[in-house]
Amino acid sequence: MQTQQPLSGLARRLVKDGIFSAEVARDAIEKARAAQVPFISHIIDERLVSPHRAATAASDEFGLPLFDLSCVNASSVPQGLVSDQLINKHHAIPLAKKENRIFVALSDPTNIQALDEFKFHTGITTEGVIVEEDKLRAFIDSFMDNQGSMLDDLSDSDLDNLEVDDGTQQKEEEQTSEDAAKDAPIVRFVNKILLDCIKRGASDIHFEPYEKAYRIRSRIDGILQEIARPPNNLSSRLSARLKVMSQMDISEKRMPQDGRIKMKISKNRAIDFRVNTLPTLWGEKIVLRILDPSSAKMGVDALGFDPQQKELYMGTLHKPQGMILVTGPTGSGKTVSLYTGLNILNTEERNISTAEDPVEINLEGINQVHVNAKVGLTFAEALRSFLRQDPDVVMVGEIRDLETAEIGIKAAQTGHMVLSTLHTNSAPETLTRLRNMGVPSFNIATSVSLIIAQRLARRLCESCKVPSNIPKTALIEEGFSEEQISNLQLFEASSEGCPKCNKGYKGRVGIYEMLPMSQEIAEVIMNNGNSLDIIRVAKTQGFRTLRQTGLDKVAEGITSLEEMNRVIKI
């Protein structure tokens, strides 16, 4: 009989104090290790112990001072010591700097790497202080919000002088003072539009010329809305300014162009914009995609998985080989789901490479390749090269053709974890889509481990959502069961919204359906079954469709029935 390893550290202390049994502690350790989260975070999330009791035990066990974060305002945290990315990565934050040392607040006393990295980046000795986990989460959120609110304090002169890496400094110095004066209002106006959209959490900005008008719209929570109508005669000047910022050819107005803007907001924060121009009947339409790494909360808990979906995703990620496919329309959050998985797998022991079109968010420690079909660097070519570079994990932005699919499946069959996306409406349809592309049924059945179909729905604003009264017959037609309806309270968006939201909604939540590959489903594929055959078998194994999981989000009051029907039309 195998002897159990003795408990150590915080787990031993909590068992000794009678908080829970040794069996519960060992089970929590295993689950925390599988989910790649700190032990202390896991036991608090599972409500095995209160945050205050855990912090007290950690302080006593490791001999570190216990500090009450409620005594400190997030705005008093020293600015510029470390990046927001480092704070989020280690879930720790510098509280104060005194002489030649900084004091770092953390809830996990075993996180020695956080103190080492903070010391490396600052060149200053670090000392850890223990704080309560729930207060630390709220404190870091408040600090990040405060970083964003710094944009509100920018003056007109700041708008004129925002640092933009456009490679044109020398050209701008050669401009006459008269030209500079003419451009100053345009510079200020464009910078203000960009900053306003960042503050409001927009994902895209559209600059659109028409015959008698000029319109600027932003996409917030997946919905476009007009934000400005500058004079039509400014069309060419606005286009020229955006093209200068994007390092495009100003004189080329007949062909589409692609570019990128890097705008430095503060010492430790820069925002990237992906820019595309399109010649239209009345001028160039320009669309900017905002790529803000600090806004991409790439924690698995932020995705919106239910507990069963989270367990399935994490379990598949940590398999030594296989393929995870994420499917859904453009703008459904596929990239964030993939980046979240990569972030979890991003450790010193793994070699991770990605081929993307384009690279949206830079992830430190991951080798990211921007595919360029014009020079022959396609997804297939990049993937073929990855396999010669001893990879552990490979991510392909999208499987578009048979060649890419075959190389990806070969990689999944030869000891690699492969992540990619496809454009299909549901998880079962993805399997038949691969077969229609020409991938043999046997290869699909033996390589694909998990398929995730997803949509993004707007979250109801917690401050102003109102109860909705929908007839019982209508709820049954929507898919709710008789048992659910008996004690069901649904909510809808307030007609006018509130200062905290956007017409009754704030933020978005993922809605998912997950289809793991089982022996029964593999047999359906091998027998050339269609998506309906796959669904029929999958439902006997607990498979839940997008609509069913969407109704769960409605029943929980997270989103409205109207919004769920908007994003899920199947």
Short mmCIF file of N, CA and C in Angstrom, two decimals, residues 232-343:
data_model
loop_
_atom_site.label_atom_id
_atom_site.label_comp_id
_atom_site.label_asym_id
_atom_site.label_seq_id
_atom_site.Cartn_x
_atom_site.Cartn_y
_atom_site.Cartn_z
N ASN A 232 -17.54 67.19 -42.86
CA ASN A 232 -17.19 66.31 -43.98
C ASN A 232 -15.89 66.73 -44.66
N ASN A 233 -15.57 68.04 -44.63
CA ASN A 233 -14.37 68.51 -45.33
C ASN A 233 -13.07 68.12 -44.60
N LEU A 234 -13.19 67.50 -43.42
CA LEU A 234 -12.00 67.04 -42.71
C LEU A 234 -11.64 65.60 -43.08
N SER A 235 -12.39 64.99 -43.96
CA SER A 235 -12.21 63.58 -44.29
C SER A 235 -10.78 63.25 -44.68
N SER A 236 -10.23 63.99 -45.64
CA SER A 236 -8.88 63.67 -46.14
C SER A 236 -7.82 63.92 -45.07
N ARG A 237 -8.02 64.94 -44.23
CA ARG A 237 -7.03 65.25 -43.19
C ARG A 237 -7.05 64.19 -42.08
N LEU A 238 -8.26 63.71 -41.74
CA LEU A 238 -8.33 62.64 -40.75
C LEU A 238 -7.68 61.36 -41.28
N SER A 239 -7.94 61.04 -42.55
CA SER A 239 -7.33 59.86 -43.14
C SER A 239 -5.82 59.99 -43.16
N ALA A 240 -5.33 61.18 -43.55
CA ALA A 240 -3.88 61.39 -43.62
C ALA A 240 -3.24 61.22 -42.24
N ARG A 241 -3.89 61.77 -41.21
CA ARG A 241 -3.32 61.67 -39.86
C ARG A 241 -3.25 60.21 -39.40
N LEU A 242 -4.32 59.48 -39.61
CA LEU A 242 -4.33 58.08 -39.20
C LEU A 242 -3.32 57.25 -39.98
N LYS A 243 -3.12 57.58 -41.26
CA LYS A 243 -2.16 56.84 -42.07
C LYS A 243 -0.72 57.17 -41.67
N VAL A 244 -0.48 58.42 -41.28
CA VAL A 244 0.85 58.78 -40.77
C VAL A 244 1.15 58.02 -39.48
N MET A 245 0.16 57.98 -38.59
CA MET A 245 0.34 57.26 -37.33
C MET A 245 0.58 55.78 -37.56
N SER A 246 -0.01 55.23 -38.64
CA SER A 246 0.07 53.79 -38.92
C SER A 246 1.23 53.43 -39.83
N GLN A 247 2.06 54.43 -40.18
CA GLN A 247 3.21 54.23 -41.08
C GLN A 247 2.79 53.67 -42.44
N MET A 248 1.69 54.23 -42.97
CA MET A 248 1.22 53.84 -44.29
C MET A 248 1.66 54.87 -45.33
N ASP A 249 1.46 54.52 -46.59
CA ASP A 249 1.76 55.43 -47.70
C ASP A 249 0.59 56.40 -47.85
N ILE A 250 0.85 57.69 -47.53
CA ILE A 250 -0.21 58.69 -47.59
C ILE A 250 -0.70 58.90 -49.01
N SER A 251 0.19 58.77 -49.98
CA SER A 251 -0.18 59.07 -51.37
C SER A 251 -1.02 57.96 -52.00
N GLU A 252 -1.00 56.75 -51.42
CA GLU A 252 -1.76 55.63 -51.98
C GLU A 252 -3.18 55.65 -51.43
N LYS A 253 -4.14 55.98 -52.34
CA LYS A 253 -5.53 56.06 -51.92
C LYS A 253 -6.44 55.13 -52.72
N ARG A 254 -5.82 54.35 -53.60
CA ARG A 254 -6.63 53.50 -54.48
C ARG A 254 -6.65 52.04 -54.03
N MET A 255 -5.73 51.66 -53.15
CA MET A 255 -5.62 50.26 -52.70
C MET A 255 -5.73 50.18 -51.18
N PRO A 256 -6.28 49.09 -50.66
CA PRO A 256 -6.32 48.91 -49.19
C PRO A 256 -4.90 48.82 -48.63
N GLN A 257 -4.74 49.27 -47.39
CA GLN A 257 -3.45 49.18 -46.71
C GLN A 257 -3.66 48.69 -45.27
N ASP A 258 -2.62 48.07 -44.74
CA ASP A 258 -2.63 47.62 -43.35
C ASP A 258 -1.50 48.30 -42.60
N GLY A 259 -1.76 48.64 -41.36
CA GLY A 259 -0.74 49.27 -40.54
C GLY A 259 -1.00 49.01 -39.07
N ARG A 260 -0.18 49.62 -38.24
CA ARG A 260 -0.28 49.42 -36.79
C ARG A 260 0.13 50.70 -36.09
N ILE A 261 -0.57 51.05 -35.02
CA ILE A 261 -0.25 52.22 -34.21
C ILE A 261 0.10 51.74 -32.81
N LYS A 262 1.15 52.30 -32.24
CA LYS A 262 1.49 52.03 -30.84
C LYS A 262 1.45 53.36 -30.11
N MET A 263 0.46 53.52 -29.23
CA MET A 263 0.29 54.77 -28.50
C MET A 263 0.66 54.56 -27.04
N LYS A 264 1.64 55.33 -26.56
CA LYS A 264 2.09 55.21 -25.18
C LYS A 264 1.24 56.10 -24.30
N ILE A 265 0.48 55.48 -23.39
CA ILE A 265 -0.43 56.21 -22.50
C ILE A 265 0.29 56.69 -21.25
N SER A 266 1.14 55.84 -20.70
CA SER A 266 1.91 56.20 -19.51
C SER A 266 3.23 55.45 -19.58
N LYS A 267 4.03 55.57 -18.51
CA LYS A 267 5.35 54.95 -18.52
C LYS A 267 5.28 53.45 -18.72
N ASN A 268 4.26 52.82 -18.14
CA ASN A 268 4.16 51.36 -18.19
C ASN A 268 2.99 50.84 -19.00
N ARG A 269 2.33 51.73 -19.75
CA ARG A 269 1.16 51.26 -20.50
C ARG A 269 1.16 51.81 -21.91
N ALA A 270 1.05 50.92 -22.86
CA ALA A 270 0.95 51.30 -24.27
C ALA A 270 -0.17 50.50 -24.90
N ILE A 271 -0.88 51.13 -25.81
CA ILE A 271 -1.99 50.48 -26.50
C ILE A 271 -1.64 50.33 -27.97
N ASP A 272 -1.87 49.14 -28.50
CA ASP A 272 -1.66 48.89 -29.93
C ASP A 272 -2.99 48.96 -30.66
N PHE A 273 -2.95 49.49 -31.89
CA PHE A 273 -4.12 49.51 -32.77
C PHE A 273 -3.73 48.84 -34.07
N ARG A 274 -4.56 47.91 -34.53
CA ARG A 274 -4.39 47.34 -35.86
C ARG A 274 -5.26 48.14 -36.81
N VAL A 275 -4.68 48.64 -37.88
CA VAL A 275 -5.37 49.61 -38.74
C VAL A 275 -5.50 49.06 -40.16
N ASN A 276 -6.67 49.28 -40.75
CA ASN A 276 -6.88 48.90 -42.15
C ASN A 276 -7.63 50.01 -42.86
N THR A 277 -7.16 50.35 -44.07
CA THR A 277 -7.86 51.34 -44.89
C THR A 277 -8.53 50.64 -46.06
N LEU A 278 -9.67 51.21 -46.50
CA LEU A 278 -10.41 50.65 -47.63
C LEU A 278 -10.95 51.80 -48.49
N PRO A 279 -10.52 51.88 -49.77
CA PRO A 279 -11.05 52.94 -50.64
C PRO A 279 -12.54 52.73 -50.90
N THR A 280 -13.35 53.74 -50.58
CA THR A 280 -14.79 53.67 -50.84
C THR A 280 -15.16 54.77 -51.84
N LEU A 281 -16.43 54.89 -52.14
CA LEU A 281 -16.89 55.84 -53.15
C LEU A 281 -16.56 57.28 -52.79
N TRP A 282 -16.57 57.60 -51.47
CA TRP A 282 -16.39 59.00 -51.05
C TRP A 282 -15.14 59.21 -50.21
N GLY A 283 -14.19 58.30 -50.29
CA GLY A 283 -12.95 58.45 -49.54
C GLY A 283 -12.54 57.13 -48.91
N GLU A 284 -11.57 57.20 -48.04
CA GLU A 284 -11.05 55.99 -47.42
C GLU A 284 -11.72 55.72 -46.07
N LYS A 285 -12.34 54.56 -45.96
CA LYS A 285 -12.85 54.13 -44.66
C LYS A 285 -11.69 53.48 -43.91
N ILE A 286 -11.52 53.88 -42.65
CA ILE A 286 -10.43 53.35 -41.83
C ILE A 286 -11.01 52.72 -40.57
N VAL A 287 -10.60 51.49 -40.31
CA VAL A 287 -11.05 50.78 -39.12
C VAL A 287 -9.85 50.43 -38.25
N LEU A 288 -9.95 50.76 -36.97
CA LEU A 288 -8.91 50.46 -36.01
C LEU A 288 -9.40 49.39 -35.04
N ARG A 289 -8.63 48.34 -34.87
CA ARG A 289 -8.92 47.32 -33.85
C ARG A 289 -8.02 47.63 -32.64
N ILE A 290 -8.64 47.82 -31.48
CA ILE A 290 -7.88 48.16 -30.27
C ILE A 290 -7.36 46.88 -29.64
N LEU A 291 -6.06 46.81 -29.46
CA LEU A 291 -5.41 45.64 -28.87
C LEU A 291 -4.79 46.07 -27.54
N ASP A 292 -5.57 45.99 -26.48
CA ASP A 292 -5.13 46.44 -25.17
C ASP A 292 -4.86 45.22 -24.30
N PRO A 293 -3.57 44.85 -24.08
CA PRO A 293 -3.27 43.65 -23.30
C PRO A 293 -3.85 43.70 -21.88
N SER A 294 -3.91 44.88 -21.28
CA SER A 294 -4.40 44.97 -19.91
C SER A 294 -5.90 44.73 -19.82
N SER A 295 -6.61 44.86 -20.96
CA SER A 295 -8.06 44.64 -20.94
C SER A 295 -8.41 43.19 -21.19
N ALA A 296 -7.44 42.39 -21.62
CA ALA A 296 -7.69 40.96 -21.87
C ALA A 296 -7.42 40.19 -20.60
N LYS A 297 -8.47 39.95 -19.81
CA LYS A 297 -8.32 39.22 -18.55
C LYS A 297 -8.24 37.74 -18.88
N MET A 298 -7.01 37.26 -19.03
CA MET A 298 -6.84 35.91 -19.55
C MET A 298 -6.79 34.87 -18.44
N GLY A 299 -7.62 35.02 -17.41
CA GLY A 299 -7.76 34.00 -16.40
C GLY A 299 -8.90 33.09 -16.79
N VAL A 300 -8.76 31.80 -16.51
CA VAL A 300 -9.79 30.85 -16.95
C VAL A 300 -11.14 31.17 -16.29
N ASP A 301 -11.11 31.74 -15.08
CA ASP A 301 -12.36 32.07 -14.40
C ASP A 301 -13.08 33.24 -15.04
N ALA A 302 -12.34 34.06 -15.82
CA ALA A 302 -12.95 35.22 -16.46
C ALA A 302 -13.69 34.86 -17.74
N LEU A 303 -13.51 33.63 -18.23
CA LEU A 303 -14.11 33.25 -19.52
C LEU A 303 -15.61 33.03 -19.43
N GLY A 304 -16.10 32.58 -18.27
CA GLY A 304 -17.53 32.31 -18.13
C GLY A 304 -17.89 30.84 -18.20
N PHE A 305 -16.88 29.94 -18.07
CA PHE A 305 -17.18 28.51 -18.05
C PHE A 305 -17.97 28.16 -16.80
N ASP A 306 -18.87 27.18 -16.91
CA ASP A 306 -19.46 26.62 -15.70
C ASP A 306 -18.44 25.62 -15.14
N PRO A 307 -18.61 25.15 -13.89
CA PRO A 307 -17.59 24.28 -13.28
C PRO A 307 -17.24 23.05 -14.12
N GLN A 308 -18.24 22.41 -14.73
CA GLN A 308 -17.98 21.22 -15.52
C GLN A 308 -17.18 21.56 -16.77
N GLN A 309 -17.50 22.68 -17.43
CA GLN A 309 -16.77 23.09 -18.62
C GLN A 309 -15.33 23.46 -18.28
N LYS A 310 -15.14 24.14 -17.16
CA LYS A 310 -13.79 24.51 -16.73
C LYS A 310 -12.94 23.28 -16.49
N GLU A 311 -13.51 22.30 -15.80
CA GLU A 311 -12.78 21.07 -15.50
C GLU A 311 -12.40 20.34 -16.79
N LEU A 312 -13.32 20.31 -17.75
CA LEU A 312 -13.06 19.63 -19.02
C LEU A 312 -11.97 20.35 -19.80
N TYR A 313 -12.02 21.68 -19.85
CA TYR A 313 -11.02 22.45 -20.59
C TYR A 313 -9.64 22.29 -19.96
N MET A 314 -9.56 22.43 -18.63
CA MET A 314 -8.28 22.32 -17.96
C MET A 314 -7.71 20.92 -18.09
N GLY A 315 -8.57 19.91 -17.98
CA GLY A 315 -8.09 18.54 -18.11
C GLY A 315 -7.54 18.24 -19.49
N THR A 316 -8.20 18.76 -20.52
CA THR A 316 -7.73 18.53 -21.89
C THR A 316 -6.45 19.28 -22.17
N LEU A 317 -6.35 20.50 -21.64
CA LEU A 317 -5.13 21.30 -21.84
C LEU A 317 -3.89 20.57 -21.35
N HIS A 318 -4.03 19.86 -20.25
CA HIS A 318 -2.86 19.24 -19.64
C HIS A 318 -2.59 17.83 -20.13
N LYS A 319 -3.31 17.41 -21.17
CA LYS A 319 -2.95 16.15 -21.81
C LYS A 319 -1.64 16.33 -22.58
N PRO A 320 -0.84 15.28 -22.70
CA PRO A 320 0.46 15.43 -23.39
C PRO A 320 0.32 15.69 -24.88
N GLN A 321 -0.81 15.29 -25.48
CA GLN A 321 -0.98 15.51 -26.91
C GLN A 321 -2.46 15.56 -27.24
N GLY A 322 -2.76 16.01 -28.45
CA GLY A 322 -4.15 16.12 -28.89
C GLY A 322 -4.40 17.46 -29.53
N MET A 323 -5.66 17.70 -29.92
CA MET A 323 -6.03 18.94 -30.59
C MET A 323 -7.28 19.52 -29.95
N ILE A 324 -7.21 20.80 -29.60
CA ILE A 324 -8.37 21.54 -29.10
C ILE A 324 -8.76 22.55 -30.17
N LEU A 325 -10.01 22.47 -30.62
CA LEU A 325 -10.51 23.38 -31.64
C LEU A 325 -11.57 24.29 -31.04
N VAL A 326 -11.45 25.59 -31.30
CA VAL A 326 -12.43 26.57 -30.84
C VAL A 326 -13.12 27.13 -32.08
N THR A 327 -14.45 27.13 -32.07
CA THR A 327 -15.19 27.55 -33.25
C THR A 327 -16.25 28.59 -32.90
N GLY A 328 -16.59 29.39 -33.86
CA GLY A 328 -17.58 30.44 -33.67
C GLY A 328 -17.35 31.55 -34.67
N PRO A 329 -18.31 32.47 -34.81
CA PRO A 329 -18.16 33.56 -35.78
C PRO A 329 -17.10 34.57 -35.34
N THR A 330 -16.74 35.46 -36.24
CA THR A 330 -15.81 36.54 -35.91
C THR A 330 -16.37 37.37 -34.75
N GLY A 331 -15.50 37.66 -33.78
CA GLY A 331 -15.93 38.46 -32.64
C GLY A 331 -16.58 37.67 -31.53
N SER A 332 -16.44 36.34 -31.56
CA SER A 332 -17.07 35.52 -30.53
C SER A 332 -16.13 35.19 -29.38
N GLY A 333 -14.91 35.73 -29.40
CA GLY A 333 -13.98 35.54 -28.29
C GLY A 333 -13.08 34.33 -28.42
N LYS A 334 -12.94 33.78 -29.63
CA LYS A 334 -12.10 32.59 -29.81
C LYS A 334 -10.65 32.87 -29.43
N THR A 335 -10.15 34.03 -29.83
CA THR A 335 -8.74 34.36 -29.56
C THR A 335 -8.46 34.41 -28.07
N VAL A 336 -9.36 35.01 -27.29
CA VAL A 336 -9.16 35.10 -25.85
C VAL A 336 -9.16 33.71 -25.22
N SER A 337 -10.04 32.83 -25.70
CA SER A 337 -10.07 31.46 -25.18
C SER A 337 -8.75 30.75 -25.45
N LEU A 338 -8.22 30.93 -26.66
CA LEU A 338 -6.93 30.31 -26.99
C LEU A 338 -5.80 30.91 -26.17
N TYR A 339 -5.77 32.24 -26.07
CA TYR A 339 -4.71 32.90 -25.29
C TYR A 339 -4.77 32.48 -23.83
N THR A 340 -5.97 32.27 -23.30
CA THR A 340 -6.10 31.82 -21.92
C THR A 340 -5.45 30.47 -21.74
N GLY A 341 -5.71 29.56 -22.69
CA GLY A 341 -5.08 28.25 -22.64
C GLY A 341 -3.57 28.34 -22.74
N LEU A 342 -3.09 29.18 -23.65
CA LEU A 342 -1.64 29.34 -23.80
C LEU A 342 -1.03 29.92 -22.53
N ASN A 343 -1.72 30.86 -21.91
CA ASN A 343 -1.22 31.48 -20.68
C ASN A 343 -1.07 30.44 -19.58
#
